[in-house]
Amino acid sequence: MQDRQAIRYISHAEHETLALGETLASYLVPPMTVALFGPLGSGKTVFVRGIARGLGIARVRSPSFLLMLKYEGREHALYHLDLYRLEQWEELVHLGVLEVFEYGLVAVEWADRILDLLPPDRIEVHLAFQNQGRKISLLGTGPRSGQIVQALVDRINPRLQSRNP
Ligand SMILES: Nc1ncnc2c1ncn2[C@@H]1O[C@H](COP(=O)(O)OP(=O)(O)OP(=O)(O)O)[C@@H](O)[C@H]1O
Ligand SMILES: [Mg+2]
């Protein structure tokens, strides 16, 4: 059963969050959506910068005012959404965002704003403050995302695998 695989990770510094995003990127094949959840300053953009670095994208801007930015990577493009300022989900229809979910690699900050519109098979990244660091949970919610999270589990901490029934 590959569905709903989960991994929990403690990041002690920004570079560790970047590295986790970069490692995740090596498993991403379109279409796939990475949905990021967590409060202001919890590290969502840092994680997206890690994904971008893994895809060969040097610079990530903040799409807050544009809602969506596209970066060209070595093999794949990355669509970066930041929904903090989203007022109505209909805005996303005008931007063509719903189609992007069907064919692209997409990273969505403030994904809770469009929970019902997210692809059912997605990678969820939940970030929370923990002391000086961050607690990061990754969850695969379907067969494809579950396989990716399982691959990460195998790579990052093989001992977790045996504890996963
Ligand atoms: N372990 C860590 N992982 C990620 N960021 C960290 C960590 N420790 C400290 N930071 C700092 O926390 C901040 C995270 O900022 P970031 O812009 O990624 O947050 P965000 O969740 O995208 O916020 P927003 O909701 O405003 O978009 C950065 O300044 C980063 O340097
Ligand atoms: Mg951000």
Tab-separated table of C-alpha atoms and ligand atoms in Angstrom:
chain	number	residue	atom	x	y	z
A	1	MET	CA	0.000	0.000	0.000
A	2	GLN	CA	1.777	3.144	-1.220
A	3	ASP	CA	-0.938	5.660	-0.350
A	4	ARG	CA	-0.617	8.187	2.437
A	5	GLN	CA	3.046	7.650	3.199
A	6	ALA	CA	4.346	10.167	5.704
A	7	ILE	CA	7.685	11.421	6.898
A	8	ARG	CA	8.465	13.709	9.827
A	9	TYR	CA	11.633	15.743	9.809
A	10	ILE	CA	13.205	18.300	12.103
A	11	SER	CA	15.025	21.102	10.307
A	12	HIS	CA	17.451	22.979	12.536
A	13	ALA	CA	18.375	25.661	10.009
A	14	GLU	CA	17.364	27.148	6.695
A	15	HIS	CA	19.952	25.125	4.754
A	16	GLU	CA	18.404	21.860	6.024
A	17	THR	CA	14.964	22.890	4.741
A	18	LEU	CA	16.553	23.848	1.416
A	19	ALA	CA	18.262	20.464	1.223
A	20	LEU	CA	15.017	18.593	1.952
A	21	GLY	CA	13.258	20.492	-0.846
A	22	GLU	CA	16.168	19.795	-3.164
A	23	THR	CA	16.057	16.068	-2.385
A	24	LEU	CA	12.308	15.974	-2.979
A	25	ALA	CA	12.815	17.666	-6.355
A	26	SER	CA	14.929	14.771	-7.602
A	27	TYR	CA	11.811	12.552	-7.472
A	28	LEU	CA	9.351	14.987	-9.042
A	29	VAL	CA	7.912	14.196	-12.449
A	30	PRO	CA	5.025	16.245	-13.857
A	31	PRO	CA	2.181	16.397	-13.218
A	32	MET	CA	2.675	16.740	-9.469
A	33	THR	CA	1.612	19.322	-6.938
A	34	VAL	CA	3.470	20.102	-3.724
A	35	ALA	CA	0.991	21.794	-1.365
A	36	LEU	CA	2.611	23.794	1.456
A	37	PHE	CA	0.888	24.536	4.757
A	38	GLY	CA	2.181	26.549	7.700
A	39	PRO	CA	2.082	29.986	9.312
A	40	LEU	CA	3.861	33.168	8.205
A	41	GLY	CA	7.610	32.718	8.231
A	42	SER	CA	7.494	28.966	8.771
A	43	GLY	CA	9.675	28.269	5.724
A	44	LYS	CA	7.313	27.589	2.815
A	45	THR	CA	9.266	29.791	0.412
A	46	VAL	CA	12.574	28.363	1.640
A	47	PHE	CA	11.264	24.854	0.878
A	48	VAL	CA	10.149	25.982	-2.603
A	49	ARG	CA	13.612	27.475	-3.186
A	50	GLY	CA	15.029	24.049	-2.330
A	51	ILE	CA	12.741	22.371	-4.874
A	52	ALA	CA	13.731	25.005	-7.434
A	53	ARG	CA	17.431	24.447	-6.785
A	54	GLY	CA	16.932	20.730	-7.348
A	55	LEU	CA	15.301	21.489	-10.699
A	56	GLY	CA	18.181	23.758	-11.737
A	57	ILE	CA	16.400	27.039	-11.053
A	58	ALA	CA	18.668	29.625	-9.461
A	59	ARG	CA	16.304	32.345	-8.384
A	60	VAL	CA	12.858	32.219	-6.826
A	61	ARG	CA	10.861	35.389	-6.381
A	62	SER	CA	7.785	35.968	-4.290
A	63	PRO	CA	4.671	35.574	-6.383
A	64	SER	CA	2.434	37.235	-3.788
A	65	PHE	CA	1.217	39.970	-6.095
A	66	LEU	CA	1.064	37.841	-9.206
A	67	LEU	CA	-0.258	34.697	-7.486
A	68	MET	CA	1.687	32.501	-9.917
A	69	LEU	CA	5.216	32.539	-11.346
A	70	LYS	CA	6.781	30.100	-13.785
A	71	TYR	CA	10.477	29.240	-13.648
A	72	GLU	CA	12.266	27.240	-16.354
A	73	GLY	CA	14.353	24.402	-14.940
A	74	ARG	CA	16.856	21.999	-16.521
A	75	GLU	CA	14.225	19.429	-17.457
A	76	HIS	CA	10.985	20.713	-16.013
A	77	ALA	CA	9.374	24.064	-15.353
A	78	LEU	CA	8.140	24.902	-11.867
A	79	TYR	CA	4.920	26.814	-11.283
A	80	HIS	CA	5.043	28.657	-7.958
A	81	LEU	CA	1.800	29.842	-6.417
A	82	ASP	CA	1.445	32.002	-3.330
A	83	LEU	CA	-2.205	32.336	-2.369
A	84	TYR	CA	-1.752	34.581	0.656
A	85	ARG	CA	-3.505	37.430	-1.109
A	86	LEU	CA	-6.070	35.324	-2.945
A	87	GLU	CA	-9.524	36.742	-2.435
A	88	GLN	CA	-11.643	34.503	-4.602
A	89	TRP	CA	-10.712	31.157	-6.050
A	90	GLU	CA	-12.259	32.292	-9.357
A	91	GLU	CA	-9.107	34.401	-9.866
A	92	LEU	CA	-7.246	31.136	-10.372
A	93	VAL	CA	-9.513	30.164	-13.234
A	94	HIS	CA	-8.543	33.366	-15.067
A	95	LEU	CA	-4.853	32.613	-14.512
A	96	GLY	CA	-5.262	29.098	-15.914
A	97	VAL	CA	-4.066	27.590	-12.650
A	98	LEU	CA	-6.457	24.691	-12.661
A	99	GLU	CA	-5.003	23.411	-15.967
A	100	VAL	CA	-1.467	23.743	-14.613
A	101	PHE	CA	-2.333	21.229	-11.900
A	102	GLU	CA	-3.093	18.729	-14.667
A	103	TYR	CA	0.247	18.907	-16.467
A	104	GLY	CA	2.835	20.784	-14.425
A	105	LEU	CA	5.097	20.652	-11.420
A	106	VAL	CA	3.379	23.034	-9.035
A	107	ALA	CA	4.364	24.335	-5.586
A	108	VAL	CA	1.528	26.066	-3.707
A	109	GLU	CA	2.062	28.246	-0.632
A	110	TRP	CA	-1.048	28.744	1.527
A	111	ALA	CA	-2.561	25.637	-0.053
A	112	ASP	CA	-5.288	25.570	2.612
A	113	ARG	CA	-6.979	28.425	0.700
A	114	ILE	CA	-7.888	26.068	-2.149
A	115	LEU	CA	-8.023	22.693	-0.460
A	116	ASP	CA	-10.955	21.497	-2.546
A	117	LEU	CA	-9.257	22.465	-5.818
A	118	LEU	CA	-5.962	20.683	-5.177
A	119	PRO	CA	-5.286	17.451	-7.062
A	120	PRO	CA	-6.275	14.504	-4.834
A	121	ASP	CA	-2.887	12.823	-5.409
A	122	ARG	CA	-0.471	15.451	-4.087
A	123	ILE	CA	2.493	15.889	-1.769
A	124	GLU	CA	1.588	17.870	1.320
A	125	VAL	CA	4.325	19.690	3.237
A	126	HIS	CA	3.258	20.878	6.686
A	127	LEU	CA	5.651	23.265	8.429
A	128	ALA	CA	5.516	24.347	12.069
A	129	PHE	CA	7.812	26.244	14.403
A	130	GLN	CA	9.701	24.092	16.862
A	131	ASN	CA	12.083	25.856	19.221
A	132	GLN	CA	14.566	27.627	16.907
A	133	GLY	CA	13.900	25.174	14.084
A	134	ARG	CA	11.018	23.792	12.062
A	135	LYS	CA	9.040	20.585	12.173
A	136	ILE	CA	8.319	19.450	8.630
A	137	SER	CA	5.841	16.688	7.790
A	138	LEU	CA	5.566	15.338	4.279
A	139	LEU	CA	2.553	13.344	3.245
A	140	GLY	CA	1.684	11.572	0.025
A	141	THR	CA	-2.084	11.557	-0.407
A	142	GLY	CA	-2.348	9.151	-3.337
A	143	PRO	CA	-0.471	6.442	-5.260
A	144	ARG	CA	2.038	8.635	-7.171
A	145	SER	CA	2.768	11.044	-4.318
A	146	GLY	CA	2.859	8.114	-1.884
A	147	GLN	CA	5.612	6.470	-3.942
A	148	ILE	CA	7.653	9.666	-3.887
A	149	VAL	CA	7.337	10.105	-0.131
A	150	GLN	CA	8.228	6.425	0.325
A	151	ALA	CA	11.357	6.976	-1.769
A	152	LEU	CA	12.266	9.909	0.482
A	153	VAL	CA	11.694	7.797	3.583
A	154	ASP	CA	14.016	5.130	2.166
A	155	ARG	CA	16.653	7.713	1.339
A	156	ILE	CA	16.554	9.891	4.438
A	157	ASN	CA	15.975	7.407	7.191
A	158	PRO	CA	15.911	3.696	6.322
A	159	ARG	CA	14.951	2.835	9.902
A	160	LEU	CA	11.616	4.619	9.480
A	161	GLN	CA	10.681	2.141	6.779
A	162	SER	CA	10.518	-0.853	9.087
A	163	ARG	CA	8.329	1.070	11.514
A	164	ASN	CA	5.846	1.873	8.742
A	165	PRO	CA	3.306	-0.976	8.660
B	1	LIG	N1	14.874	25.549	9.812
B	1	LIG	C1	14.463	26.565	9.040
B	1	LIG	N2	13.852	26.294	7.865
B	1	LIG	C2	13.406	27.293	7.081
B	1	LIG	N3	13.519	28.618	7.369
B	1	LIG	C3	14.113	28.938	8.517
B	1	LIG	C4	14.621	27.929	9.389
B	1	LIG	N4	15.161	28.544	10.466
B	1	LIG	C5	15.002	29.858	10.258
B	1	LIG	N5	14.396	30.114	9.082
B	1	LIG	C6	14.068	31.457	8.584
B	1	LIG	O1	12.647	31.581	8.569
B	1	LIG	C7	12.249	32.351	7.456
B	1	LIG	C8	11.276	31.570	6.605
B	1	LIG	O2	10.789	32.431	5.636
B	1	LIG	P1	9.887	31.989	4.431
B	1	LIG	O3	9.743	33.195	3.567
B	1	LIG	O4	10.402	30.748	3.807
B	1	LIG	O5	8.506	31.646	5.170
B	1	LIG	P2	7.075	31.449	4.513
B	1	LIG	O6	6.435	30.309	5.218
B	1	LIG	O7	7.204	31.363	3.039
B	1	LIG	O8	6.343	32.801	4.922
B	1	LIG	P3	5.130	33.535	4.198
B	1	LIG	O9	3.895	32.968	4.823
B	1	LIG	O10	5.337	34.970	4.532
B	1	LIG	O11	5.199	33.272	2.712
B	1	LIG	C9	13.494	32.740	6.686
B	1	LIG	O12	13.897	34.018	7.075
B	1	LIG	C10	14.515	31.690	7.138
B	1	LIG	O13	15.831	32.177	7.124
B	2	MG	MG	6.387	32.478	1.458
